[in-house]
Amino acid sequence: HGSVAAAFRYGGVGAIDYGAASGVVAACSLPRKGLPPPAVLVWDWRTGVCLQAVLLHPLPPAPPPAAVRPLRFPIGAQVACRMGASLWLHGTVADHHVSHGEGGGVYLVHLDRGDSCVVPVDHPDLVRGVAGGEALAWNERAQAMEVAAEATLALHPSGCRLAVGMWHAGAAAGVAYSIGFGPGRG
């Protein structure tokens, strides 16, 4: 159970569900880059006995602790920059932490239309990833950048199967997993 515990310890609980009829509780870890299957814990609510603890995909190496919150997009990343209430222009990150005129910003982006813009702060309302890249978000618990995705979990009424869904935040992309456990797992 060590690697399962490590998955939960690293980022926390992504989703949890309780089946009143079966007395079963299930929890899954937070989504990771590429949305592989999460770590899953299933236990009997009445007795506290662990029925299943599984890590269906290996954990990546632990990142070094960050002294300063890293930026979400590396140089060369394809992004969209907010240029108005509903206008987003695509471009490529050309530099980090730039000075410009009266101030500066965290990104210099060469826009596809031929000019450039400076993004003042790294925030999803100002700059977002495009073209196959996964958006990242800061996880306060892990103190690291992680994939910006959410998890949902639902137990089947039989108490022997659960469904886990993971979706990218602000995008129509995700995956769903069906996981069997216990005596009626078939």
Tab-separated table of C-alpha atoms in Angstrom:
chain	number	residue	atom	x	y	z
A	1	HIS	CA	0.000	0.000	0.000
A	2	GLY	CA	3.059	2.291	0.167
A	3	SER	CA	2.795	3.637	-3.383
A	4	VAL	CA	-0.968	4.188	-3.015
A	5	ALA	CA	-0.369	6.152	0.186
A	6	ALA	CA	2.348	8.140	-1.583
A	7	ALA	CA	-0.086	9.106	-4.357
A	8	PHE	CA	-2.583	10.482	-1.838
A	9	ARG	CA	0.101	12.073	0.333
A	10	TYR	CA	1.584	13.881	-2.663
A	11	GLY	CA	-1.461	15.733	-3.952
A	12	GLY	CA	-4.438	14.782	-1.817
A	13	VAL	CA	-7.858	13.317	-2.563
A	14	GLY	CA	-9.331	14.028	-5.988
A	15	ALA	CA	-12.799	12.583	-5.315
A	16	ILE	CA	-14.640	10.440	-2.772
A	17	ASP	CA	-17.986	8.605	-2.751
A	18	TYR	CA	-20.004	6.528	-0.261
A	19	GLY	CA	-22.515	3.786	-1.114
A	20	ALA	CA	-25.068	3.678	1.707
A	21	ALA	CA	-26.557	0.345	0.587
A	22	SER	CA	-23.188	-1.416	0.382
A	23	GLY	CA	-21.436	0.492	3.170
A	24	VAL	CA	-18.460	0.982	0.868
A	25	VAL	CA	-16.381	4.169	0.601
A	26	ALA	CA	-14.031	4.857	-2.329
A	27	ALA	CA	-11.536	7.644	-2.937
A	28	CYS	CA	-9.183	8.431	-5.802
A	29	SER	CA	-6.046	10.557	-5.964
A	30	LEU	CA	-5.767	13.800	-7.925
A	31	PRO	CA	-5.309	13.666	-11.709
A	32	ARG	CA	-1.729	13.605	-13.029
A	33	LYS	CA	-0.152	14.657	-16.318
A	34	GLY	CA	-1.621	12.653	-19.196
A	35	LEU	CA	-4.594	11.651	-16.999
A	36	PRO	CA	-3.418	8.079	-16.232
A	37	PRO	CA	-5.599	5.997	-13.884
A	38	PRO	CA	-5.448	7.407	-10.349
A	39	ALA	CA	-4.596	5.607	-7.126
A	40	VAL	CA	-7.768	4.175	-5.575
A	41	LEU	CA	-8.652	3.264	-1.990
A	42	VAL	CA	-11.839	1.337	-1.179
A	43	TRP	CA	-12.854	0.494	2.370
A	44	ASP	CA	-15.778	-0.803	4.400
A	45	TRP	CA	-17.378	2.128	6.233
A	46	ARG	CA	-18.654	0.039	9.147
A	47	THR	CA	-15.440	-1.870	9.943
A	48	GLY	CA	-12.786	0.416	8.443
A	49	VAL	CA	-11.261	-2.591	6.653
A	50	CYS	CA	-9.445	-1.743	3.426
A	51	LEU	CA	-11.068	-3.694	0.567
A	52	GLN	CA	-8.798	-2.425	-2.216
A	53	ALA	CA	-5.718	-0.219	-2.470
A	54	VAL	CA	-4.386	0.016	-5.982
A	55	LEU	CA	-2.092	2.195	-8.026
A	56	LEU	CA	-2.879	1.388	-11.655
A	57	HIS	CA	-0.118	3.597	-13.082
A	58	PRO	CA	3.332	4.272	-11.538
A	59	LEU	CA	4.009	7.605	-9.867
A	60	PRO	CA	6.496	9.974	-11.513
A	61	PRO	CA	9.615	10.924	-9.552
A	62	ALA	CA	8.870	13.521	-6.877
A	63	PRO	CA	9.692	17.047	-8.071
A	64	PRO	CA	12.226	19.056	-6.094
A	65	PRO	CA	10.657	21.602	-3.745
A	66	ALA	CA	10.102	24.934	-5.436
A	67	ALA	CA	11.396	28.063	-3.728
A	68	VAL	CA	9.338	30.180	-6.123
A	69	ARG	CA	6.179	29.130	-7.892
A	70	PRO	CA	7.268	28.026	-11.376
A	71	LEU	CA	5.578	29.324	-14.502
A	72	ARG	CA	3.011	27.111	-16.215
A	73	PHE	CA	4.399	27.435	-19.745
A	74	PRO	CA	7.959	26.797	-20.937
A	75	ILE	CA	9.595	28.831	-23.684
A	76	GLY	CA	8.265	27.509	-26.991
A	77	ALA	CA	4.828	26.574	-25.622
A	78	GLN	CA	1.785	27.348	-27.758
A	79	VAL	CA	-0.583	29.616	-25.814
A	80	ALA	CA	-3.572	31.900	-26.233
A	81	CYS	CA	-3.430	35.394	-24.704
A	82	ARG	CA	-6.478	37.375	-23.645
A	83	MET	CA	-6.542	40.620	-25.603
A	84	GLY	CA	-10.067	41.727	-24.732
A	85	ALA	CA	-13.271	40.599	-23.021
A	86	SER	CA	-13.715	37.690	-25.421
A	87	LEU	CA	-10.694	37.969	-27.757
A	88	TRP	CA	-7.932	35.353	-27.414
A	89	LEU	CA	-4.949	35.458	-29.776
A	90	HIS	CA	-2.625	32.498	-30.297
A	91	GLY	CA	1.143	32.710	-30.069
A	92	THR	CA	4.357	31.174	-28.785
A	93	VAL	CA	6.079	31.884	-25.458
A	94	ALA	CA	9.374	33.567	-26.419
A	95	ASP	CA	10.781	34.552	-23.016
A	96	HIS	CA	10.122	34.578	-19.252
A	97	HIS	CA	10.244	37.457	-16.739
A	98	VAL	CA	10.583	40.342	-19.171
A	99	SER	CA	10.792	44.111	-18.717
A	100	HIS	CA	8.647	46.238	-20.966
A	101	GLY	CA	8.038	49.988	-20.888
A	102	GLU	CA	6.671	51.015	-17.491
A	103	GLY	CA	6.578	47.493	-16.095
A	104	GLY	CA	7.083	43.939	-17.115
A	105	GLY	CA	5.536	40.558	-17.140
A	106	VAL	CA	6.068	36.861	-16.763
A	107	TYR	CA	5.768	35.953	-20.450
A	108	LEU	CA	6.763	37.547	-23.742
A	109	VAL	CA	4.541	35.951	-26.381
A	110	HIS	CA	5.133	36.259	-30.130
A	111	LEU	CA	1.616	36.278	-31.524
A	112	ASP	CA	0.765	34.342	-34.680
A	113	ARG	CA	-0.461	37.559	-36.321
A	114	GLY	CA	3.111	38.974	-36.247
A	115	ASP	CA	3.337	41.215	-33.196
A	116	SER	CA	4.074	40.443	-29.527
A	117	CYS	CA	2.452	40.926	-26.155
A	118	VAL	CA	3.645	40.835	-22.562
A	119	VAL	CA	1.530	38.852	-20.108
A	120	PRO	CA	1.750	40.634	-16.729
A	121	VAL	CA	0.952	37.634	-14.457
A	122	ASP	CA	0.635	33.882	-14.927
A	123	HIS	CA	-3.122	33.427	-14.579
A	124	PRO	CA	-5.581	31.286	-16.608
A	125	ASP	CA	-7.773	34.365	-17.189
A	126	LEU	CA	-4.864	35.991	-19.085
A	127	VAL	CA	-2.977	33.120	-20.765
A	128	ARG	CA	-3.925	29.509	-21.448
A	129	GLY	CA	-2.359	26.531	-23.183
A	130	VAL	CA	-3.387	25.398	-26.666
A	131	ALA	CA	-2.478	22.787	-29.276
A	132	GLY	CA	-2.276	19.535	-27.370
A	133	GLY	CA	-0.538	20.854	-24.278
A	134	GLU	CA	-2.050	20.195	-20.871
A	135	ALA	CA	-2.763	23.264	-18.791
A	136	LEU	CA	-1.028	23.314	-15.422
A	137	ALA	CA	-2.159	24.676	-12.077
A	138	TRP	CA	-0.407	25.275	-8.758
A	139	ASN	CA	-1.167	22.655	-6.084
A	140	GLU	CA	-0.755	24.371	-2.697
A	141	ARG	CA	-0.582	21.045	-0.848
A	142	ALA	CA	2.198	19.601	-3.036
A	143	GLN	CA	3.811	23.006	-3.685
A	144	ALA	CA	4.217	22.025	-7.335
A	145	MET	CA	2.735	22.640	-10.751
A	146	GLU	CA	0.320	19.871	-11.736
A	147	VAL	CA	-2.107	19.161	-14.532
A	148	ALA	CA	-5.200	21.379	-14.266
A	149	ALA	CA	-7.828	18.656	-14.131
A	150	GLU	CA	-10.606	17.476	-11.876
A	151	ALA	CA	-11.669	14.004	-10.788
A	152	THR	CA	-15.110	12.585	-10.087
A	153	LEU	CA	-15.889	9.180	-8.658
A	154	ALA	CA	-19.091	7.132	-8.417
A	155	LEU	CA	-19.681	3.758	-6.766
A	156	HIS	CA	-21.925	1.200	-8.475
A	157	PRO	CA	-24.873	0.188	-6.249
A	158	SER	CA	-23.401	-3.351	-6.040
A	159	GLY	CA	-20.452	-1.922	-4.107
A	160	CYS	CA	-18.035	-3.909	-6.310
A	161	ARG	CA	-17.276	-1.451	-9.113
A	162	LEU	CA	-16.539	2.232	-9.360
A	163	ALA	CA	-16.202	4.749	-12.136
A	164	VAL	CA	-13.550	7.454	-12.090
A	165	GLY	CA	-13.671	10.367	-14.509
A	166	MET	CA	-10.949	12.950	-14.994
A	167	TRP	CA	-11.403	16.096	-17.062
A	168	HIS	CA	-9.107	18.935	-17.995
A	169	ALA	CA	-10.232	22.182	-16.369
A	170	GLY	CA	-11.852	24.508	-18.898
A	171	ALA	CA	-11.582	22.015	-21.786
A	172	ALA	CA	-13.720	19.324	-23.342
A	173	ALA	CA	-11.129	16.574	-22.845
A	174	GLY	CA	-10.879	13.768	-20.356
A	175	VAL	CA	-10.973	10.060	-19.616
A	176	ALA	CA	-13.131	7.626	-17.662
A	177	TYR	CA	-12.042	4.418	-15.913
A	178	SER	CA	-14.120	1.521	-14.592
A	179	ILE	CA	-12.471	-0.331	-11.720
A	180	GLY	CA	-13.723	-3.580	-10.182
A	181	PHE	CA	-12.901	-4.706	-6.642
A	182	GLY	CA	-13.995	-7.139	-3.959
A	183	PRO	CA	-15.693	-10.540	-4.352
A	184	GLY	CA	-18.167	-9.492	-7.098
A	185	ARG	CA	-15.598	-7.692	-9.228
A	186	GLY	CA	-16.414	-9.658	-12.448
